[in-house]
Short mmCIF file of C-alpha atoms in Angstrom, two decimals:
data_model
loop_
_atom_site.label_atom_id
_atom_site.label_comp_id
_atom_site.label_asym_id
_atom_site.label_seq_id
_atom_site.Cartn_x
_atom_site.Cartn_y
_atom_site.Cartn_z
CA UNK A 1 92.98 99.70 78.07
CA UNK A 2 94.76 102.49 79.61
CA UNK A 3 94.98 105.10 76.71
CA UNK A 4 93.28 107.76 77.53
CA UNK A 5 92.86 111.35 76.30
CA UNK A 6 95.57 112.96 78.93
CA UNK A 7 97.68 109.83 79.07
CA UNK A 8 99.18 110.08 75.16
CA UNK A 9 103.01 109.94 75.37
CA UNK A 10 102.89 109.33 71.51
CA UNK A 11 102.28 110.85 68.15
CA UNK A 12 101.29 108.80 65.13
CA UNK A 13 101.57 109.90 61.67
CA UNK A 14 98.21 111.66 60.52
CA UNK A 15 97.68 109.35 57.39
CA UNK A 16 95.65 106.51 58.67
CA UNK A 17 97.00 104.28 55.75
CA UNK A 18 100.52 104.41 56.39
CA UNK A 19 101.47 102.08 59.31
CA UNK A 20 101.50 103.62 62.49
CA UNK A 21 104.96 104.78 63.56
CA UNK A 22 105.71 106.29 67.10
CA UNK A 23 107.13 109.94 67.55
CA UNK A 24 108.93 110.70 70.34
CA UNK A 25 107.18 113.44 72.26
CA UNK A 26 109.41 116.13 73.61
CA UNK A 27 108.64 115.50 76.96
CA UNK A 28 109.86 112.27 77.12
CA UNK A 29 112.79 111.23 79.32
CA UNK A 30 113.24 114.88 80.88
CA UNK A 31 111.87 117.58 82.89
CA UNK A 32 108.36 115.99 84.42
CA UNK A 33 109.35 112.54 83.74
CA UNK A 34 111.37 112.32 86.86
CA UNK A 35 108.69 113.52 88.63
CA UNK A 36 106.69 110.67 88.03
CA UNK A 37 109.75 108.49 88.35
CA UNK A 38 109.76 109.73 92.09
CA UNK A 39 105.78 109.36 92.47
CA UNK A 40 105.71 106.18 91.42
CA UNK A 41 108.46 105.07 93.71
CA UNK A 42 106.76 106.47 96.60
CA UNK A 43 103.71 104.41 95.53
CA UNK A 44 105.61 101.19 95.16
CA UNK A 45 106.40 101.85 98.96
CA UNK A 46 102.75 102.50 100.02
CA UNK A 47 101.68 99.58 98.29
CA UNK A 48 103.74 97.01 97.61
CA UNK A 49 106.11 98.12 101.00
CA UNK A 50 103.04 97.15 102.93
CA UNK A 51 102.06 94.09 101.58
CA UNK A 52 105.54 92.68 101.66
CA UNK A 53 105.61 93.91 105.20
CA UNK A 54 101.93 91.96 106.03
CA UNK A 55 104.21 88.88 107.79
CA UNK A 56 104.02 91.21 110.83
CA UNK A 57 100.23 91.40 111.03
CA UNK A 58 99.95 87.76 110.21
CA UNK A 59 101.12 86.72 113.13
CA UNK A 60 99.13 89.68 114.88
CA UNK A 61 96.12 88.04 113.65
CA UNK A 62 97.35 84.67 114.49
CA UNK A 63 97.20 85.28 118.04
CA UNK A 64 94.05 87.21 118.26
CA UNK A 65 91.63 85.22 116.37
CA UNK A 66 93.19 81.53 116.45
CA UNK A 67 91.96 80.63 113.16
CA UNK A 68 94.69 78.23 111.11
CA UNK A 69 97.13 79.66 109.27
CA UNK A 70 95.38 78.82 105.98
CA UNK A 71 92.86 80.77 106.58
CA UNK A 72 94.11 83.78 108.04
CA UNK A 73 96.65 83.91 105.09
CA UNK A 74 93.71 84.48 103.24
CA UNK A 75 93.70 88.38 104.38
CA UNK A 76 97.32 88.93 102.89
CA UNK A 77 96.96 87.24 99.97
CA UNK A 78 93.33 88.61 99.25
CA UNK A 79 94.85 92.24 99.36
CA UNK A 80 97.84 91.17 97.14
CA UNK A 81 95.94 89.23 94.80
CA UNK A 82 92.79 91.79 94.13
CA UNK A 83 95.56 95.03 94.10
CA UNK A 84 96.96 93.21 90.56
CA UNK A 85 93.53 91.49 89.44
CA UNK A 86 91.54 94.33 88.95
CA UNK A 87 94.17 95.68 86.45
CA UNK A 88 92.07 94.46 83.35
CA UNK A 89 89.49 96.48 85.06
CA UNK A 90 90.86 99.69 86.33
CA UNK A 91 91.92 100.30 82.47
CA UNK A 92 87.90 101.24 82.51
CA UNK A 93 88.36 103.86 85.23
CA UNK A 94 91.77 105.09 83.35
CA UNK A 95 89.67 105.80 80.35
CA UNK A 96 87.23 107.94 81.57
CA UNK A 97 88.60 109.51 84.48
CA UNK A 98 92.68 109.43 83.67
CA UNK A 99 95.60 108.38 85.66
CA UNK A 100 95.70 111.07 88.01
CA UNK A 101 92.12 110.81 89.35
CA UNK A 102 92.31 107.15 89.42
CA UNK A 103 94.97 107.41 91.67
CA UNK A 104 93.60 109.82 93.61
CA UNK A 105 90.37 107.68 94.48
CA UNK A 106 92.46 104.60 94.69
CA UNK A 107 94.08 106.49 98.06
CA UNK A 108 91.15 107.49 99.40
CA UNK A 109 89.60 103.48 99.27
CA UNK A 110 93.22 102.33 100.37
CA UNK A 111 93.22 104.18 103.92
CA UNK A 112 89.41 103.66 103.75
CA UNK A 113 90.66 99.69 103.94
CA UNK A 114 93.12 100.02 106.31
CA UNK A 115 91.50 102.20 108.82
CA UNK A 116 87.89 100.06 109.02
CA UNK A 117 90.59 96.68 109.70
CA UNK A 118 90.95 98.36 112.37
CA UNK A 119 87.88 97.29 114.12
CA UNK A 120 87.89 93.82 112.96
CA UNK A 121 86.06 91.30 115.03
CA UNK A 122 87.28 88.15 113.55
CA UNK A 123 89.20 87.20 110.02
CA UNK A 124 86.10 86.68 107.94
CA UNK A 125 85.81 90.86 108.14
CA UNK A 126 89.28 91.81 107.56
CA UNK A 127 88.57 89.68 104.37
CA UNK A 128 86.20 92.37 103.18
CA UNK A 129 87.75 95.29 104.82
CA UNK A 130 91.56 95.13 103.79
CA UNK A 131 91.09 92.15 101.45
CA UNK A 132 88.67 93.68 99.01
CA UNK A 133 88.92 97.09 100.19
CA UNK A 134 92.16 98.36 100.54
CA UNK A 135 93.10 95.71 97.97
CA UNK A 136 90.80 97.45 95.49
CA UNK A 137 92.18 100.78 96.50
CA UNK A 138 95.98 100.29 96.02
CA UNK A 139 94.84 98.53 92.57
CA UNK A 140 93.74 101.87 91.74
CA UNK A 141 96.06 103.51 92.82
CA UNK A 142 99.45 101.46 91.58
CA UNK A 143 98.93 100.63 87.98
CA UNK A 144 98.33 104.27 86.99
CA UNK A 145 101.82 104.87 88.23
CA UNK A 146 103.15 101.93 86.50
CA UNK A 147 101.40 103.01 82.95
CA UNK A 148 102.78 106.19 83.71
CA UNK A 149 106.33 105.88 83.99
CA UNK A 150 105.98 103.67 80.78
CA UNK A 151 104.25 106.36 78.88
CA UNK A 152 106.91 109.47 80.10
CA UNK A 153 110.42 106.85 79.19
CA UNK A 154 111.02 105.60 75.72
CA UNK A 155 114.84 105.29 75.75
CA UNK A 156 115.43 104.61 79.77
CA UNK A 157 112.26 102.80 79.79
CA UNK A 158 114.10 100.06 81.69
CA UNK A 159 116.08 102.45 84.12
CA UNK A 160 113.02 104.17 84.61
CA UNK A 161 110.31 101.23 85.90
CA UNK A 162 113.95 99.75 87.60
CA UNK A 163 114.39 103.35 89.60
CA UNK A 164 110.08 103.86 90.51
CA UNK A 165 110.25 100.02 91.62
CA UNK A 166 112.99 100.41 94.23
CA UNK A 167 110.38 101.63 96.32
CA UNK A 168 108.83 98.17 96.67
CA UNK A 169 112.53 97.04 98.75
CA UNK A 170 112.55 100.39 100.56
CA UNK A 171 108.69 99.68 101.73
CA UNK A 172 109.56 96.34 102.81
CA UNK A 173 112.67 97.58 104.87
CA UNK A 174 110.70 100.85 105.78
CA UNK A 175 106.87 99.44 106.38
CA UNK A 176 108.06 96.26 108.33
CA UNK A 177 110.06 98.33 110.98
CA UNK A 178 106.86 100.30 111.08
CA UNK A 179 104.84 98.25 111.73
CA UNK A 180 106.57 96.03 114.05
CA UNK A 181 107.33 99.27 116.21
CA UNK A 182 103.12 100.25 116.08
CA UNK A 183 102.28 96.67 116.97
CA UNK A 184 104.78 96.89 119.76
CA UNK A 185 103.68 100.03 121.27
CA UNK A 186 99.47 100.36 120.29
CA UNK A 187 98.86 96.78 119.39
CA UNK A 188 98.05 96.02 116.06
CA UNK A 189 94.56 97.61 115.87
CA UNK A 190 95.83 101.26 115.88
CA UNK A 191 98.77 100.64 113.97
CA UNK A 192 96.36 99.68 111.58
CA UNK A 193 94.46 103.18 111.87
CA UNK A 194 97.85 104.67 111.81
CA UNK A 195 98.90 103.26 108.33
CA UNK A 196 95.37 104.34 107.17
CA UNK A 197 96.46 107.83 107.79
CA UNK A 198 99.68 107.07 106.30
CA UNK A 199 97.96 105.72 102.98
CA UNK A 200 96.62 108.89 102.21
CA UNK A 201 100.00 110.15 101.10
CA UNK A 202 98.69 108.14 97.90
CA UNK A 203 96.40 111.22 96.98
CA UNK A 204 99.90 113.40 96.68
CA UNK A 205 101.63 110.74 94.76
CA UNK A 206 98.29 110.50 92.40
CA UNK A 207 98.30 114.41 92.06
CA UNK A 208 101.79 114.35 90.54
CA UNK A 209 100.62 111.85 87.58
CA UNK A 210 100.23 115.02 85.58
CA UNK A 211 99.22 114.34 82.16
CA UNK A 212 101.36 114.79 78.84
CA UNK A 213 100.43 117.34 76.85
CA UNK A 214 100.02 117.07 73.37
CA UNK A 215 103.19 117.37 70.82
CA UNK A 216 103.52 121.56 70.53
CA UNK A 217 101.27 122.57 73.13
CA UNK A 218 102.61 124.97 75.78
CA UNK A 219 100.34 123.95 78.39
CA UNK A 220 101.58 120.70 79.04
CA UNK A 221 103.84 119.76 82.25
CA UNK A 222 106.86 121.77 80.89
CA UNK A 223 104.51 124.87 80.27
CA UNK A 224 103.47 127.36 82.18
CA UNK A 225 99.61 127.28 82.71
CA UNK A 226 98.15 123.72 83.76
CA UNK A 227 97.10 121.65 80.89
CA UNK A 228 93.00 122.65 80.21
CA UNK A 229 90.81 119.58 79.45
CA UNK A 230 90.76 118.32 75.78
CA UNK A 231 88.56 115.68 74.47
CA UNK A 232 84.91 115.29 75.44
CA UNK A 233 85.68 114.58 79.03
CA UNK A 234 83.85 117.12 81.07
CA UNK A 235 86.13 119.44 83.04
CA UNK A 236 85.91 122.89 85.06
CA UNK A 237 85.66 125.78 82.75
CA UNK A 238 86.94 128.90 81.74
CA UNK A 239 85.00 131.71 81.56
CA UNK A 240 85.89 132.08 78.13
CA UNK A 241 84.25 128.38 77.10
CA UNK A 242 81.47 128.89 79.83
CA UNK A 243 80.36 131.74 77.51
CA UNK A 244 79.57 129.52 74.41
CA UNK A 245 77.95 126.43 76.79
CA UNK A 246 74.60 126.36 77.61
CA UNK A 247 73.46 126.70 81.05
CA UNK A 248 70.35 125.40 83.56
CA UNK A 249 69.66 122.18 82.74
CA UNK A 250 70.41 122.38 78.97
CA UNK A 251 74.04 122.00 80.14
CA UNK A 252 73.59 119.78 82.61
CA UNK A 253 72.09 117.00 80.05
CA UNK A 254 74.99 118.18 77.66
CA UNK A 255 77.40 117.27 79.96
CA UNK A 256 75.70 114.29 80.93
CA UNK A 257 76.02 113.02 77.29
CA UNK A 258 79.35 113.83 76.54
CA UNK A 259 80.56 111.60 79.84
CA UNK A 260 78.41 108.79 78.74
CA UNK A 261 79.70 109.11 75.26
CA UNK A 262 83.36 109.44 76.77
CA UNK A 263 82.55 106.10 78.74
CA UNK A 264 81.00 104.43 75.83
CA UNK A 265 84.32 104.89 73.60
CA UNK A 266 86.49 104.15 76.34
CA UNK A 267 85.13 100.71 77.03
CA UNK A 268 85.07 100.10 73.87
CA UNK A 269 88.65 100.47 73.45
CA UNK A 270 89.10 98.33 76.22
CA UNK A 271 87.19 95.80 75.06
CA UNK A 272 88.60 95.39 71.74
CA UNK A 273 91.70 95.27 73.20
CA UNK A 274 90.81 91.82 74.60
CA UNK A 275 87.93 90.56 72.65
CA UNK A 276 88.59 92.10 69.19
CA UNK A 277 90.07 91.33 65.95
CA UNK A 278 93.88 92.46 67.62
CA UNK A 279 93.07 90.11 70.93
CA UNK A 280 96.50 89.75 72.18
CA UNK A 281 95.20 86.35 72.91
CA UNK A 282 96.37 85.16 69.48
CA UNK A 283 100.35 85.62 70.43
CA UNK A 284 101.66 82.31 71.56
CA UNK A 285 104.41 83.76 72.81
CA UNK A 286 102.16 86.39 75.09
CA UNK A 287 100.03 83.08 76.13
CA UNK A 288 103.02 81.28 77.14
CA UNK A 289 104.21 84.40 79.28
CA UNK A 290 100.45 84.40 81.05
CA UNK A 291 101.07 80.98 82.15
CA UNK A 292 104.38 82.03 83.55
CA UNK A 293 102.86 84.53 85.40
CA UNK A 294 100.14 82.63 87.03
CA UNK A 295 102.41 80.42 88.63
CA UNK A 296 105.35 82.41 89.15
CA UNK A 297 104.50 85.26 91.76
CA UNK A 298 103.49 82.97 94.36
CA UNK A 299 107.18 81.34 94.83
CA UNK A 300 107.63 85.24 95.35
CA UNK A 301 104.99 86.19 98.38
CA UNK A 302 105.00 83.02 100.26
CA UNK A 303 108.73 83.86 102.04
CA UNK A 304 107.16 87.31 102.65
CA UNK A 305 104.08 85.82 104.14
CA UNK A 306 105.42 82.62 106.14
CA UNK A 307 109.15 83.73 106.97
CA UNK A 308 108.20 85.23 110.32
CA UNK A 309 106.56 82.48 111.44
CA UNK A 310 109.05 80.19 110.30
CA UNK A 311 111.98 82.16 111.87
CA UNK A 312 109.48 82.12 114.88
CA UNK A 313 109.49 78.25 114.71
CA UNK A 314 113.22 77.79 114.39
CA UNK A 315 113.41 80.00 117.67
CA UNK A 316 115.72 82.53 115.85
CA UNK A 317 113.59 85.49 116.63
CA UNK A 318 116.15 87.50 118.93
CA UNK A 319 118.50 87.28 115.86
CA UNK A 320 115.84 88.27 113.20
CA UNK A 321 114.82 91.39 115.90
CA UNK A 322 118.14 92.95 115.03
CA UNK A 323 117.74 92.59 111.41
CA UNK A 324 114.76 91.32 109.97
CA UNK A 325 115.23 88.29 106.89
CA UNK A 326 111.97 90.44 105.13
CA UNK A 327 114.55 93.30 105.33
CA UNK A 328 116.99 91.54 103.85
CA UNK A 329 115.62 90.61 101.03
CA UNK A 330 114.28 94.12 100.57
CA UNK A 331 117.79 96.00 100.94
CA UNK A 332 119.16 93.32 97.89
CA UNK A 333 115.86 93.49 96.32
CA UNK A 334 116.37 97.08 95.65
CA UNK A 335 120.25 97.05 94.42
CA UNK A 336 119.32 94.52 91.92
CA UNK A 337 116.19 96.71 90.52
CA UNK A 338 118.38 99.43 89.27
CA UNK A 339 121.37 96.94 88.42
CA UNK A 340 119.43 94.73 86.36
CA UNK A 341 117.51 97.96 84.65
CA UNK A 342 121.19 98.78 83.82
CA UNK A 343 122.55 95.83 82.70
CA UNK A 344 119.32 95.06 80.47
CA UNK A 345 119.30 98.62 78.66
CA UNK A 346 122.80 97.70 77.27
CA UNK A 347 123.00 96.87 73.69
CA UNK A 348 124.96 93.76 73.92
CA UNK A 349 123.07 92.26 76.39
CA UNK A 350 119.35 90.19 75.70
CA UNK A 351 116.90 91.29 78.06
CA UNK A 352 115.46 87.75 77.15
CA UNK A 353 117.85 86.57 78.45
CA UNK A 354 118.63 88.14 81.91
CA UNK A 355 115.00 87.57 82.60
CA UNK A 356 115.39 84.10 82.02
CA UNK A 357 118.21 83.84 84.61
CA UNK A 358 117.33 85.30 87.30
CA UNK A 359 113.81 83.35 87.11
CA UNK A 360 115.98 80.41 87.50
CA UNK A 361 118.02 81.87 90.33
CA UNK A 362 114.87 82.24 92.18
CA UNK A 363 113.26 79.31 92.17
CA UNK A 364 116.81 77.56 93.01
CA UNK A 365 116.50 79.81 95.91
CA UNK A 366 113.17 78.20 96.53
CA UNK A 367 114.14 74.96 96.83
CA UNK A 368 117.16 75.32 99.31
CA UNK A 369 115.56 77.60 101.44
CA UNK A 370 113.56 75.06 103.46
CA UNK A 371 117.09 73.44 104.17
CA UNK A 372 118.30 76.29 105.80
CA UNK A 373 117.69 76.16 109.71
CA UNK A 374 120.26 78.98 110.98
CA UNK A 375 119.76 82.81 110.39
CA UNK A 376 122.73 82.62 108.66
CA UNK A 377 122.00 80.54 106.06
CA UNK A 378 118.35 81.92 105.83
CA UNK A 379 120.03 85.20 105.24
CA UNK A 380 122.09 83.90 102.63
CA UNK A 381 119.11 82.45 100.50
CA UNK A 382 116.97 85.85 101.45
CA UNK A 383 119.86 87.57 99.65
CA UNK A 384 119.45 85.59 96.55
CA UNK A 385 115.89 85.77 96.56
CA UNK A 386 116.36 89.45 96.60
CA UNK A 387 118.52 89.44 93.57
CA UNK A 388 116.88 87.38 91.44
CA UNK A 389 113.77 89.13 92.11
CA UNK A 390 115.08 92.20 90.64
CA UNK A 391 113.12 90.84 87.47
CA UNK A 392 110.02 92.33 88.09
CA UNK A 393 111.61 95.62 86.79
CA UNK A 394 112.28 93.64 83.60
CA UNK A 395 108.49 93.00 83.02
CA UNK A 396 107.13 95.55 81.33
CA UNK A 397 110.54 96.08 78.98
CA UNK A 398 110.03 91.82 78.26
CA UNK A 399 105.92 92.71 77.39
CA UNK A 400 106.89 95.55 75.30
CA UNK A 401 109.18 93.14 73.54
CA UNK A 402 106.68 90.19 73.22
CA UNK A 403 103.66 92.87 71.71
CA UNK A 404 105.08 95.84 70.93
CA UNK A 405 104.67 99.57 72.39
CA UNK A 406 101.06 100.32 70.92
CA UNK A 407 99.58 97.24 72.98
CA UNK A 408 102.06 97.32 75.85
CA UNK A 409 99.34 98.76 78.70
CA UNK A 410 96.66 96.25 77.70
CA UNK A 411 99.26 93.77 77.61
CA UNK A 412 100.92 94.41 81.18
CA UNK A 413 97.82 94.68 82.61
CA UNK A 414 96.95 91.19 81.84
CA UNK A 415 100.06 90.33 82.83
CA UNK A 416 99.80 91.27 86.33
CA UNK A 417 96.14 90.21 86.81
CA UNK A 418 97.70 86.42 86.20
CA UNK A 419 100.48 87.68 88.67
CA UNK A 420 97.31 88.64 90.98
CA UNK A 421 95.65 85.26 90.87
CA UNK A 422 98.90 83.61 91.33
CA UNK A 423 99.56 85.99 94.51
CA UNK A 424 95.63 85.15 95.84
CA UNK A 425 96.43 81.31 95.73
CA UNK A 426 100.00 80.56 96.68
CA UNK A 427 100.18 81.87 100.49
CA UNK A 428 97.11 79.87 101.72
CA UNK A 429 98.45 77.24 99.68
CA UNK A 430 101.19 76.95 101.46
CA UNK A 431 99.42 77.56 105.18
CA UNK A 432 97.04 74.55 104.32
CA UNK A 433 100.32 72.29 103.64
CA UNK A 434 101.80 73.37 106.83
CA UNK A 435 98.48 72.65 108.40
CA UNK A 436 98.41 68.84 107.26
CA UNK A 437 102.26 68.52 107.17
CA UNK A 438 103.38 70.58 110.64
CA UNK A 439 106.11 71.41 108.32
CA UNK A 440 106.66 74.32 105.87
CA UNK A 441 109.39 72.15 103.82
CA UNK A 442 106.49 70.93 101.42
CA UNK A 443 104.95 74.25 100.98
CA UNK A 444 108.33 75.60 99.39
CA UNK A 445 109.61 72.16 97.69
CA UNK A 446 105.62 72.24 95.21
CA UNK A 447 105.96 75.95 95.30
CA UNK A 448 109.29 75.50 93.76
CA UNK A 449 107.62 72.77 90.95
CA UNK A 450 105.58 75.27 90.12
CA UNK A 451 107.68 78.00 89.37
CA UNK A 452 109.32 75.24 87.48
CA UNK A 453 106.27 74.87 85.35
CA UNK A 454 106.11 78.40 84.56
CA UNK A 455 109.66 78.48 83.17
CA UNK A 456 108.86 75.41 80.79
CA UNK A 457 105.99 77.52 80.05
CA UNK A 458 108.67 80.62 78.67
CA UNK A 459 111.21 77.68 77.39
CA UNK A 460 108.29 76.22 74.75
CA UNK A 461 107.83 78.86 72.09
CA UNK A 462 111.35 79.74 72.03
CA UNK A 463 112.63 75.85 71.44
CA UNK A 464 109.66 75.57 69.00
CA UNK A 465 111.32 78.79 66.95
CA UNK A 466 114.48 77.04 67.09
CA UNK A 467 113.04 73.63 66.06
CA UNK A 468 111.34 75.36 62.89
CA UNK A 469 114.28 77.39 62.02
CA UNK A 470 116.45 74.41 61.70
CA UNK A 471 113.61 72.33 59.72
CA UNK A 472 113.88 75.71 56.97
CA UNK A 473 117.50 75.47 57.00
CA UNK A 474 117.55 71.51 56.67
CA UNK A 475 114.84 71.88 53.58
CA UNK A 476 116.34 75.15 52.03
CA UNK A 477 119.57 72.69 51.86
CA UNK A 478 117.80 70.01 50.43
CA UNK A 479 116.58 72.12 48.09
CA UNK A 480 119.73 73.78 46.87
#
């Protein structure tokens, strides 16, 4: 899905009958890699900063339009959900355009989004305008930093995606005093505008996805001339390949057919990815981890969604004024990013296994936080929600394990589409309970079941090994 001509990090061996094996390619962990490392963290705080910071507006847009809370937490979740949905789908634009430009144009729809919310009259239009639009735009703009950092690391892969995804906890701390200070002083409509300005900062973070060059060529991100277009993607050029092109129109229709071609091939390498004969749909293991995913994130987004209200409704909102819970969660949240990275890219340790751990932390978390009535206690549950949350850096690395390195970007992508769906669905969930219920007790306590299901989900294939490896033993036995 998202290999495309200027994306390569690796080299396979030129006969096609051997088995593939990668090469490391020399500008792998060093030099540009970092670069990218720091682009994509800025990204994560654009993006994902923003949309764990969205609590603020939702109570904004509470008060202006008095629609119930099920319905308003339709804006939030909309922009979550489409940002990782389309990720199946951006792989198209990654083919033919490449990670940089996709980027690019993903920051340019992003502020579009947030600047036109600015003139909403009522919820159903922010649904369009920051739901689908800036929701499409920071989907454009955040998995090409994701694929990125994955194609530049090989041996710090973890470190690396644990380092770039920091940014989400320093864009919650960051974009919720932000906004809470705009709302404060403009109102929420040009804090809105503001942030659209703000978004465009995506374009810079976009034009630093420079593309790996191929293995020997000088031109590459550690050379010194820019790397010149290869492939049949059109490009601007030189004078010295302008003299052996034709012009007028002859050129134009050239050019015209190498695109479409370049399109043509690189949906079908998407496509095959998901409908062919190597469908990653045939790994149990991979299916199982889908289902995880689609009912996993939401336990995640609901406290960012709902907690202001809630502290709002416990009348604890002098206390949470001083330090925000959101930020909270955000400061731990980024601490156990780079400690779990750590801990999982030692050689004793299973990254299996710490994944599985702090998914149960979590949705332990889940379940006690409705019991917690004081800030203090709130804060204490935030904390561990912060933690255990550190998993998400862990994603990617787990993929990689379940389908290998060659199908790890079609893979991930699926990956956080179910993430997506599950992000669309669980906040208005949980504002439709509240809206039968008065309480927000039963929105986290099925939340929680949920996320419980999901785990069973990762727990199946893994007791079924064990199950079949102890059958073999018990019959080689018999045997002997």
């Amino acid at each position: 899905m998202y290999t495309s001509h200027e994306d390569i990090g690796y080299d396979f061996e030129d006969d096609p009958k051997d088995k593939k094996t990668l090469k490391s390619h020399p500008n792998i962990d060093s030099g540009w890699a970092w670069m990218v490392v720091l682009s994509s963290f800025f990204v994560h705080i654009l993006i994902m900063g923003s949309q764990m910071a969205l609590g603020v507006l939702n109570v904004e847009w509470l008060e202006e339009f008095h629609q119930s809370r099920g319905l308003t937490a339709w804006v939030s979740s909309l922009s979550m959900g489409i940002t990782l949905i389309v990720g199946p789908f951006i792989g198209l634009f990654i083919n033919t355009c490449g990670c940089r430009r996709t980027a690019i144009i993903g920051g340019l729809v992003n502020s579009l989004g947030w600047v036109l919310s600015a003139y909403a009259a009522n919820v159903h239009y922010l649904f369009i305008t920051f739901g689908v639009t800036a929701g499409l735009g920071s989907g454009m703009a955040y998995l090409p930093a994701v694929v990125m950092v994955g194609r530049y690391f090989q041996k710090r892969r973890a470190l690396a995606q644990g380092l770039s995804t920091t940014g989400t906890g320093f864009g919650t701390f960051l974009m919720t005093l932000l906004l809470k200070h705009l709302c404060a002083e403009y109102g929420w409509r040009d804090a809105m505008f503001i942030q659209g300005a703000v978004s465009l900062n995506l374009c810079v973070c976009g034009a630093l996805l420079r593309p790996l060059a191929a293995r020997g060529d000088p031109e590459g991100p550690g050379g010194a001339a820019p790397a010149r277009p290869r492939g049949p993607g059109p490009g601007p050029a030189g004078p010295e390949e302008q003299a052996g092109e034709p012009r007028g129109a002859l050129g134009v229709l050239k050019t015209a057919g190498r695109l479409g071609r370049r399109v043509r091939e690189g949906f079908r390498a998407w496509a095959s990815g998901y409908f062919g004969t190597a469908s990653l749909f045939t790994n149990r293991r991979f299916v199982a981890f889908i289902l995880w995913a689609l009912f996993a994130y939401s336990s995640f987004v609901i406290p960012f969604i709902h907690l202001p209200e809630i502290v709002h409704l416990y009348r604890l909102s002098e206390q949470n004024d001083v330090f925000p819970l959101t930020s909270v969660i955000a400061i731990v949240h980024i601490l156990a990013k780079v400690i779990l990275g750590v801990v999982a890219d030692l050689p004793c340790v299973s990254v299996w296994n710490v994944f599985l751990m702090a998914n149960f932390t979590l949705v332990l978390s889940i379940f006690i936080l409705p019991l917690m009535h004081t800030y203090a206690g709130l804060a204490v549950i935030c904390a561990l929600i912060g933690f255990s949350s550190g998993y998400f850096s862990l994603m990617p690395v787990v993929t990689e394990d379940l389908v290998g390195i060659e199908h790890l970007a079609n893979a991930y992508g699926i990956i956080i589409c179910a993430n997506g769906i599950s992000a669309l669905l669980g906040p208005p969930f949980a504002g439709w309970i509240y809206d039968i219920t008065e309480k927000y007790d039963f929105s986290f306590y099925i939340c929680g079941l949920l996320y419980m299901v999901g785990i069973l989900f990762l727990l199946i294939q893994p007791c079924i090994q064990m199950i079949e490896q102890s059958r073999k033993k018990y019959l080689d036995g018999a045997h002997v």
